[in-house]
PDB file of C-alpha atoms in Angstrom:
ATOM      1  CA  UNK A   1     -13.000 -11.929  -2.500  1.00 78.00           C
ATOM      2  CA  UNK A   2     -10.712  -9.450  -4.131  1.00 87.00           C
ATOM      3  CA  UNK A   3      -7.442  -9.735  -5.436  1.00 92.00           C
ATOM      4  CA  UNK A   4      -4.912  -8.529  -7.661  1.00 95.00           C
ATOM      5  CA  UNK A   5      -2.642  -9.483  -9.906  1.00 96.00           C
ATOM      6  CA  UNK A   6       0.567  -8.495 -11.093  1.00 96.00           C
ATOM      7  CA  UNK A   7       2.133 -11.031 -13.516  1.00 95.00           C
ATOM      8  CA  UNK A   8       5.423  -8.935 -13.973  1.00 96.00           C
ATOM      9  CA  UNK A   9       7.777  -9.689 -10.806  1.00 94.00           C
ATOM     10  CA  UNK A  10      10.813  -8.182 -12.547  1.00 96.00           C
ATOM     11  CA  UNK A  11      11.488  -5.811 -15.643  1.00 97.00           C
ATOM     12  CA  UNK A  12      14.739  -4.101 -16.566  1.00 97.00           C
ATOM     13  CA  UNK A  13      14.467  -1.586 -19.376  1.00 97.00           C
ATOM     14  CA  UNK A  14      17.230   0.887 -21.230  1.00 97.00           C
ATOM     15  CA  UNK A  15      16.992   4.013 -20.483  1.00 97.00           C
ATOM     16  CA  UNK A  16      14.428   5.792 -22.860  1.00 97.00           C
ATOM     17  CA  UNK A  17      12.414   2.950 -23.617  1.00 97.00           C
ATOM     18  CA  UNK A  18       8.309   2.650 -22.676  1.00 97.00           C
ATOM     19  CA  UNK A  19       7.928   0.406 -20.839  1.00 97.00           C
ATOM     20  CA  UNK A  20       3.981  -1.127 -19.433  1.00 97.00           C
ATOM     21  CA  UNK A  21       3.084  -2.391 -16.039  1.00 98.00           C
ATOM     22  CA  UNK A  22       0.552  -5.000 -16.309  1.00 97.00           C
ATOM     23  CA  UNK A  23      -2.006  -5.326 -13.567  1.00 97.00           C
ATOM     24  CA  UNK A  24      -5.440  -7.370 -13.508  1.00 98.00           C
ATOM     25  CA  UNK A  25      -8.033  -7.656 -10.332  1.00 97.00           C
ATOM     26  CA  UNK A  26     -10.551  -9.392  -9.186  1.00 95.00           C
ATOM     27  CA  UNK A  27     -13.954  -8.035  -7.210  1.00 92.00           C
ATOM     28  CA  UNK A  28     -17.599  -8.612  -7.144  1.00 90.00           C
ATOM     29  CA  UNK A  29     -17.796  -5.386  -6.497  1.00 87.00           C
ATOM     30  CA  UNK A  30     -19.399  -3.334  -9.020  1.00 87.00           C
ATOM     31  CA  UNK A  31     -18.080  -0.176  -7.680  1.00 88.00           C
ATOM     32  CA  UNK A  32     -14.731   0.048  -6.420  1.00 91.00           C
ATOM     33  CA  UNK A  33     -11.280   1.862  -6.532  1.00 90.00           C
ATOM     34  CA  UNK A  34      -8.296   1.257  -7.959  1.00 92.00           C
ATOM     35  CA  UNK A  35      -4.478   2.959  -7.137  1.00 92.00           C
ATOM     36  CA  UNK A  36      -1.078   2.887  -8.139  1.00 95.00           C
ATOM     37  CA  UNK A  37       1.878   3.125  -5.562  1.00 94.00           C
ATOM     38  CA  UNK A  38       5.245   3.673  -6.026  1.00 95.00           C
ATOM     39  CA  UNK A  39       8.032   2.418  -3.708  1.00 92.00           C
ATOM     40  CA  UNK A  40      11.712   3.343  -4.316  1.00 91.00           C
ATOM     41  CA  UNK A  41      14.834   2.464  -3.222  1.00 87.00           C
ATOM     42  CA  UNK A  42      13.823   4.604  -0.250  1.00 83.00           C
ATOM     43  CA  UNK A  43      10.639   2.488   0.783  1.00 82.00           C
ATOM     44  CA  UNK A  44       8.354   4.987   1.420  1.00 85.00           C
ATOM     45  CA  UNK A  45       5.103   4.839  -0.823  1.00 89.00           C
ATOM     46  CA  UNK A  46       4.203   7.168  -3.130  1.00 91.00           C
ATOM     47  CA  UNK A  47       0.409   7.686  -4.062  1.00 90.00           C
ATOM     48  CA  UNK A  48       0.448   7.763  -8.377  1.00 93.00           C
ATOM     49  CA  UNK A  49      -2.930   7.633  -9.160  1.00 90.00           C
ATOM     50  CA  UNK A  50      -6.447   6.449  -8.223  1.00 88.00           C
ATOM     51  CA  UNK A  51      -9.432   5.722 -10.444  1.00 88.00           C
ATOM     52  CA  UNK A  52     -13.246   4.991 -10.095  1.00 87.00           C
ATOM     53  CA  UNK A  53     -14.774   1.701 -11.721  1.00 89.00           C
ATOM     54  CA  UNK A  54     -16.926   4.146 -13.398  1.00 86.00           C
ATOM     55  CA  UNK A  55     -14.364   5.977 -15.330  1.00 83.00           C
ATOM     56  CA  UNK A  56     -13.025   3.884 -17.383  1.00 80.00           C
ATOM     57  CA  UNK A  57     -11.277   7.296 -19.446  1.00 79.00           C
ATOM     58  CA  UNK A  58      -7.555   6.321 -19.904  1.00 81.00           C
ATOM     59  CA  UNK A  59      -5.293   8.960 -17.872  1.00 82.00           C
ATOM     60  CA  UNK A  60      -1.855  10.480 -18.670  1.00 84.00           C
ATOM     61  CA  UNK A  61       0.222  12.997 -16.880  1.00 85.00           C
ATOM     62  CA  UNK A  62       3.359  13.795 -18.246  1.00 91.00           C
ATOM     63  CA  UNK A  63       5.263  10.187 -18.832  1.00 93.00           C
ATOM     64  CA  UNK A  64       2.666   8.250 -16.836  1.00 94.00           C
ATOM     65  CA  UNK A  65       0.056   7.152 -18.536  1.00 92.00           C
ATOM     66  CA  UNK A  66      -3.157   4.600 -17.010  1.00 92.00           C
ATOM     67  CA  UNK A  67      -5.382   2.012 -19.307  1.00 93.00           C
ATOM     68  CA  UNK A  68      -8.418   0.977 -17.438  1.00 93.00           C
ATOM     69  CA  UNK A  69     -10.135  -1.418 -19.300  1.00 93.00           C
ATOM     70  CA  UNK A  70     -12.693  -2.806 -16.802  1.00 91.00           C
ATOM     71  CA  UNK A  71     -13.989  -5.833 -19.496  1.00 92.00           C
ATOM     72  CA  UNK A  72     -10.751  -7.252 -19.210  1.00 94.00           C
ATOM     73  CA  UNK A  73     -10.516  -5.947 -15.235  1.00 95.00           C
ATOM     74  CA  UNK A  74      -7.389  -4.366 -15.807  1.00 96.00           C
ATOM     75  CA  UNK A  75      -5.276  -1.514 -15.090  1.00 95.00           C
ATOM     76  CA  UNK A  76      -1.986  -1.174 -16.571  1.00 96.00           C
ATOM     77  CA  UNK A  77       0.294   1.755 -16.250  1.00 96.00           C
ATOM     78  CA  UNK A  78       2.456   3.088 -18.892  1.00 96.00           C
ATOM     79  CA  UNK A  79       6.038   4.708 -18.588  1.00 96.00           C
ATOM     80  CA  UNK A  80       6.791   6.849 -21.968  1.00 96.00           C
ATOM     81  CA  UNK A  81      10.398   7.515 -22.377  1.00 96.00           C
ATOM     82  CA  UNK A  82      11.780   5.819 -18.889  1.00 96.00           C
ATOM     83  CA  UNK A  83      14.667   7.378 -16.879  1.00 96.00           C
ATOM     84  CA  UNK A  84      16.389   5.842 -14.181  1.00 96.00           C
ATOM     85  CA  UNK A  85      14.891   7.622 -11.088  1.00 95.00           C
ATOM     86  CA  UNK A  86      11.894   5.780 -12.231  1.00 96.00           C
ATOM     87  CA  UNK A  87      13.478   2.700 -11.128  1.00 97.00           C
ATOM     88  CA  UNK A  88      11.074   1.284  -7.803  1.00 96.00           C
ATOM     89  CA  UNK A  89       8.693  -1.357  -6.902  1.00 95.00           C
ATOM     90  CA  UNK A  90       5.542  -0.416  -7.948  1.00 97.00           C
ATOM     91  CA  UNK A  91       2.534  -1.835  -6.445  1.00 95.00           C
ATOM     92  CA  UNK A  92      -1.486  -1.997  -7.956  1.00 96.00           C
ATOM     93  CA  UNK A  93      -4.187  -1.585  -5.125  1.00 94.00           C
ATOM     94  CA  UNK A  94      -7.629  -2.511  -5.283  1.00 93.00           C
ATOM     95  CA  UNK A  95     -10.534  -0.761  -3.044  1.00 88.00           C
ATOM     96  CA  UNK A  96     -13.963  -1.963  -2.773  1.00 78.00           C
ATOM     97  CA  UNK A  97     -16.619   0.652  -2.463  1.00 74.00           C
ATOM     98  CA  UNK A  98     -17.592   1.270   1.094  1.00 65.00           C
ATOM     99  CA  UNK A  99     -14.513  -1.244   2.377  1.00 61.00           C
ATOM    100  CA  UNK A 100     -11.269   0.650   3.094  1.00 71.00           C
ATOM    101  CA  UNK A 101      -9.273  -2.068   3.038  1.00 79.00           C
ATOM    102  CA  UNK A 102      -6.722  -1.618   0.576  1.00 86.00           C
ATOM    103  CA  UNK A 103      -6.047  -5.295  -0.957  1.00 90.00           C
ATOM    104  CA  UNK A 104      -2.155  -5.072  -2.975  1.00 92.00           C
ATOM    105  CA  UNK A 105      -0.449  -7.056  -5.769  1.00 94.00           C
ATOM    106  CA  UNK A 106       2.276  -8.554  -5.139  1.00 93.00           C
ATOM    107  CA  UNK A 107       4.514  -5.433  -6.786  1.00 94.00           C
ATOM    108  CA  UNK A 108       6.836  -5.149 -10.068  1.00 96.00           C
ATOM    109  CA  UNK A 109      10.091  -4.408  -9.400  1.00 96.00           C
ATOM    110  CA  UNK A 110      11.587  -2.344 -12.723  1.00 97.00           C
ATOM    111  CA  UNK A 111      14.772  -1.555 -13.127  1.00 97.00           C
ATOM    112  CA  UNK A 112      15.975   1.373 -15.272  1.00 97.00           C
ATOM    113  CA  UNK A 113      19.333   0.448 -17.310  1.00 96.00           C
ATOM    114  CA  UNK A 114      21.699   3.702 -17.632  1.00 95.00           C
TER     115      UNK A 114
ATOM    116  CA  UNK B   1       3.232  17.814  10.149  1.00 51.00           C
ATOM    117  CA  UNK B   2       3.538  17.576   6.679  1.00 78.00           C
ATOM    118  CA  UNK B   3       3.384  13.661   5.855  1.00 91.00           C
ATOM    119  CA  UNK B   4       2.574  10.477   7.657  1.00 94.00           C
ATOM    120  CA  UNK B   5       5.570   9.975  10.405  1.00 95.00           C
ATOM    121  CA  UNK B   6       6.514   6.423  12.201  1.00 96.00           C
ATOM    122  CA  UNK B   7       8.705   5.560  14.797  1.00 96.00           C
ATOM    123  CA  UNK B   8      11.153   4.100  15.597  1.00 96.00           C
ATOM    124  CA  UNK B   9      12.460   3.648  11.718  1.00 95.00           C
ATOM    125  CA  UNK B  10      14.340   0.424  12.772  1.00 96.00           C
ATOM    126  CA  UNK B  11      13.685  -1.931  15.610  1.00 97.00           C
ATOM    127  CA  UNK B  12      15.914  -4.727  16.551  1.00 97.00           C
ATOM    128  CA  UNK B  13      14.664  -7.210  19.423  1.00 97.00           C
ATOM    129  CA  UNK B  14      14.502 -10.617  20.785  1.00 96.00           C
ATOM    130  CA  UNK B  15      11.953 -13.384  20.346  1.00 96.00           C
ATOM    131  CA  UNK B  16       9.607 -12.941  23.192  1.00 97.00           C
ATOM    132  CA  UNK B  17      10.140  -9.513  24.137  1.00 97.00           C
ATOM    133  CA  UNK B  18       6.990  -6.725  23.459  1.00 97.00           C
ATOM    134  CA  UNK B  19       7.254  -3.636  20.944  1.00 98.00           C
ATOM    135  CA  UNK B  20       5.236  -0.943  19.835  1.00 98.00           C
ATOM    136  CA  UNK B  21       5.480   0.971  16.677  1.00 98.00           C
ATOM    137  CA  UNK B  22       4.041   4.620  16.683  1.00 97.00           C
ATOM    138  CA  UNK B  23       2.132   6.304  13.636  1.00 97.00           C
ATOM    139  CA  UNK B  24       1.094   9.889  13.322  1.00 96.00           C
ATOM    140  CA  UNK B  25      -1.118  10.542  10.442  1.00 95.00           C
ATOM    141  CA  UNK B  26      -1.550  13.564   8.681  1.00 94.00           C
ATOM    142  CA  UNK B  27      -3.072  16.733  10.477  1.00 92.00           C
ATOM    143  CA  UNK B  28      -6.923  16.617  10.014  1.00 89.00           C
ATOM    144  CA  UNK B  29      -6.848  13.008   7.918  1.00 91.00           C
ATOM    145  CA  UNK B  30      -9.475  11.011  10.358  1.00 90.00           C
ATOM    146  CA  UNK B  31      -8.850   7.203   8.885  1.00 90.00           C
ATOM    147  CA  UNK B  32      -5.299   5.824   9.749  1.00 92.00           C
ATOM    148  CA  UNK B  33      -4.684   2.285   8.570  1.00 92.00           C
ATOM    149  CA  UNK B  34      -1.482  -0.294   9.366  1.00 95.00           C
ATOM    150  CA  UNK B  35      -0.368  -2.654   6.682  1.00 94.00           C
ATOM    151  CA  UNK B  36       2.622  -5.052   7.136  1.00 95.00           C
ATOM    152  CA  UNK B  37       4.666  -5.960   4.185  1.00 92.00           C
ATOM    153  CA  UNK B  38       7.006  -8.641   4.671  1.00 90.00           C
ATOM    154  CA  UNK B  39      10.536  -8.708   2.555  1.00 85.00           C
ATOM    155  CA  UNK B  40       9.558  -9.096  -1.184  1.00 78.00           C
ATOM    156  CA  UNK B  41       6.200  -9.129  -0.878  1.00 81.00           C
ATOM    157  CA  UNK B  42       3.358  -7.107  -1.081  1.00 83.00           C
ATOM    158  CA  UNK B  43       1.364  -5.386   2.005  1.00 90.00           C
ATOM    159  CA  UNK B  44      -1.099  -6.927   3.954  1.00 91.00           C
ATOM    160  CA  UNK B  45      -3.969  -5.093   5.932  1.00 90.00           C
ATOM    161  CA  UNK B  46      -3.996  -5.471   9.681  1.00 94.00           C
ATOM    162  CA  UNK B  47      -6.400  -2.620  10.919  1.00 93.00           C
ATOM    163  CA  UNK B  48      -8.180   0.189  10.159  1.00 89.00           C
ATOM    164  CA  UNK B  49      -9.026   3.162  12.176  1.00 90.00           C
ATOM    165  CA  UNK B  50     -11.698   5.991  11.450  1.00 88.00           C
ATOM    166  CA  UNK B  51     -11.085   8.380  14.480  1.00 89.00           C
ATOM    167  CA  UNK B  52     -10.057   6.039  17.678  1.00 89.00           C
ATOM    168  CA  UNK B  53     -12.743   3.286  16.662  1.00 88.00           C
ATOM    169  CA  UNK B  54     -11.524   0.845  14.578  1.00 87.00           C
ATOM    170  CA  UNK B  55     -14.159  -0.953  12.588  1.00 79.00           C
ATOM    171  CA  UNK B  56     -12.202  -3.611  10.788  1.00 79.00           C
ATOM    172  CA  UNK B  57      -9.490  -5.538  13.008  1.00 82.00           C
ATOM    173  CA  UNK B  58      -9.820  -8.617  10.096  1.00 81.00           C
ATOM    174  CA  UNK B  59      -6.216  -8.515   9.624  1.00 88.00           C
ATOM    175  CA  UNK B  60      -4.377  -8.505  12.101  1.00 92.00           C
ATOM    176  CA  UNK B  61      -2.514 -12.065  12.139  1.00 91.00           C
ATOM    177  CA  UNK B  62      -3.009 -13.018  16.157  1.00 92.00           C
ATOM    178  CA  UNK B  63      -3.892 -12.345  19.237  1.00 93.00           C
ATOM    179  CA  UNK B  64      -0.435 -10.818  19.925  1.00 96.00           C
ATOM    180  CA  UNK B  65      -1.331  -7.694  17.337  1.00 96.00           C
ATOM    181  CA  UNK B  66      -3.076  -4.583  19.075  1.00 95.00           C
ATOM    182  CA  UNK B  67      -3.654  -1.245  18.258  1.00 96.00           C
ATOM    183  CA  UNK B  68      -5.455   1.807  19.127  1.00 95.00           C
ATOM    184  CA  UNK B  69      -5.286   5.384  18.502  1.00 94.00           C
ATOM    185  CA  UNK B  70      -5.733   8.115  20.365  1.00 89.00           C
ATOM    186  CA  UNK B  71      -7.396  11.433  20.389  1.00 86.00           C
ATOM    187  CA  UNK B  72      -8.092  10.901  16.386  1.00 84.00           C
ATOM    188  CA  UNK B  73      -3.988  11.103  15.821  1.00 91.00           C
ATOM    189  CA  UNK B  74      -1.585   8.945  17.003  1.00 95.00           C
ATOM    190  CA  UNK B  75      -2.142   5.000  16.885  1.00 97.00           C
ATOM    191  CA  UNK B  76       0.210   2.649  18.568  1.00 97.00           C
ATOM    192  CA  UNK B  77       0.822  -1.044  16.916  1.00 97.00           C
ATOM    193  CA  UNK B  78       1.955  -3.603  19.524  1.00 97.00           C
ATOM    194  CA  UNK B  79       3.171  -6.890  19.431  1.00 97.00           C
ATOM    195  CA  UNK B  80       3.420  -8.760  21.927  1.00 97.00           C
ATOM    196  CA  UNK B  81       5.460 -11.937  22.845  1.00 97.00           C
ATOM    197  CA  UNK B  82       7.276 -11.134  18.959  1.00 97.00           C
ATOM    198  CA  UNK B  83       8.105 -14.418  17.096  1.00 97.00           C
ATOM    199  CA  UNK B  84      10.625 -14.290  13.767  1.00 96.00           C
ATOM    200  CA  UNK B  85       7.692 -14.377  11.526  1.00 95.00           C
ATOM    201  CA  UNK B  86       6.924 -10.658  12.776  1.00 96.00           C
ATOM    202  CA  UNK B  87       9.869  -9.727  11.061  1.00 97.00           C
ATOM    203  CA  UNK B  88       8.298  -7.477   8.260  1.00 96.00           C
ATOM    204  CA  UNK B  89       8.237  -3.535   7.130  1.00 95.00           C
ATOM    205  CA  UNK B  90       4.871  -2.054   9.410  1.00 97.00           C
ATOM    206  CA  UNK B  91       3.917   0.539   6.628  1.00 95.00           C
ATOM    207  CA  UNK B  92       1.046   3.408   8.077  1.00 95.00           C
ATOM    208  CA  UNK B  93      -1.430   5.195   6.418  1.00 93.00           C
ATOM    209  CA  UNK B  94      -3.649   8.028   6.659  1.00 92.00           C
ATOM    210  CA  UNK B  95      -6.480   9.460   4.828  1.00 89.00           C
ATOM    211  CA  UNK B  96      -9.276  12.102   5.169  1.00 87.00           C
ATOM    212  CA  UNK B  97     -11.793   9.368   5.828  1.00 75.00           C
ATOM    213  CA  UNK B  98     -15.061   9.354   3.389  1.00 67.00           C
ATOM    214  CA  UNK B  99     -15.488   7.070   0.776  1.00 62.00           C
ATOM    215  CA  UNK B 100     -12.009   6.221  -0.251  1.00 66.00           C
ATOM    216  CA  UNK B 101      -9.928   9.134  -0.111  1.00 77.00           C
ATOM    217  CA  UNK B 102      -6.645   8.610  -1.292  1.00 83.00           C
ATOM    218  CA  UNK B 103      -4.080   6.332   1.621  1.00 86.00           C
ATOM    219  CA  UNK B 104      -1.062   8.290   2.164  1.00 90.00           C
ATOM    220  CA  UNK B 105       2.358   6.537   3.684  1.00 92.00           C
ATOM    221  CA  UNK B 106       4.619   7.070   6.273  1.00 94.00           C
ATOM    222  CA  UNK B 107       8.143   5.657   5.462  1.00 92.00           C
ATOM    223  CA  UNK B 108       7.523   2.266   7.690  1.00 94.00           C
ATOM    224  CA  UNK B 109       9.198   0.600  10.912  1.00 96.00           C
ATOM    225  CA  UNK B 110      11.467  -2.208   9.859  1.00 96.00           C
ATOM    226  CA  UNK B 111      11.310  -4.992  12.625  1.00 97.00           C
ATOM    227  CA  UNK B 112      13.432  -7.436  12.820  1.00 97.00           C
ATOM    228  CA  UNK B 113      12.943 -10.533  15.266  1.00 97.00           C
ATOM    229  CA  UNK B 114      16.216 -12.033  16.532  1.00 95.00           C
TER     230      UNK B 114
END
């Protein structure tokens, strides 16, 4: 069975401070996918980033950085220097290989303080 | 067009009565998915769809959930004989099919069940 985890139901930040978004799975699987979403205010979903269980190479682009640490089975994404549009609910997906079933957390709603 | 569209963005409607909630995917993107995500929660899979044949139904909640698609574009959700636990954001997705391509969203249908 999959499933994933995301401890973190709430965070509120200032403005400027990093800030991590913890997220652990759980899979058989040994290849699968794994994806970060972003839903604002506006509720549309916004694709951040999706990474192979064979890559374990940690990713940054611009502010966003990704740790993939698969001998803990986790994922957790990084916000360097946060600033209030990144305020959202932000949701960890897990994809089995072969399976298109996308299978969510439960989201982390952060909140950016002016 | 140039993202995933749904219609209508808002449905109001009484216990009992049928609806349908319309999805077109992305132009070209072959696998179209539906995912309900009731209020504060995370999204659940109902149904996936690679061209008009879906080959995973697992999630859909009841017998009152169908969908199909059409003509490998639109797909239709409908619910019949709605009950105030159908009361939920339908979120739909598309992708280019293949081995987990990336799920994009449309901006959702929010139901609500009087």
């Amino acid at each position: 069975a999959q499933k994933v985890t995301q401890a973190q139901t709430e965070i509120s930040v200032v403005e400027k401070e990093d800030v991590t978004l913890d997220c652990v799975y759980e899979t058989r699987d040994t290849t699968y996918y794994l994806f970060w979403y972003k839903q604002p205010p506006s509720g549309e979903l916004v694709f951040l980033i999706r990474r192979n269980s064979f890559d374990e190479q940690n990713e940054i682009s611009g502010r966003y950085s990704w740790n993939f640490q698969k001998s803990t089975s986790s994922f957790n994404f990084t916000i360097t220097a946060s600033q209030v549009v990144d305020s959202a609910v932000y949701f960890c997906a897990l994809g089995p290989f072969g399976n298109e079933k996308l299978t969510f957390g439960t989201g982390t709603r952060l909140t950016i303080i002016p | 067009g140039a993202g995933v569209s749904q219609s209508p963005s808002n449905k109001v409607t009484e216990k009992g009565k049928d609806v349908e909630l319309r999805c077109d995917p992305i132009s070209g993107h072959t696998a179209l998915y539906w995912y309900r995500q009731r209020l504060g929660q995370g999204l659940e899979f109902l149904i996936y769809f690679q061209g008009n044949s879906a080959p995973d139904k697992s999630g859909l909640p009841s017998d009152r959930f169908s969908a199909e698609r059409t003509g490998e574009s639109v797909s239709t959700l409908t619910i019949q004989r709605t009950q105030q636990e159908d009361s939920a954001v339908y979120l739909c997705a598309s992708s280019r099919g293949g081995t987990w391509e990336t799920q994009y969203f449309g901006p959702g249908t929010r139901l609500l069940v009087l």
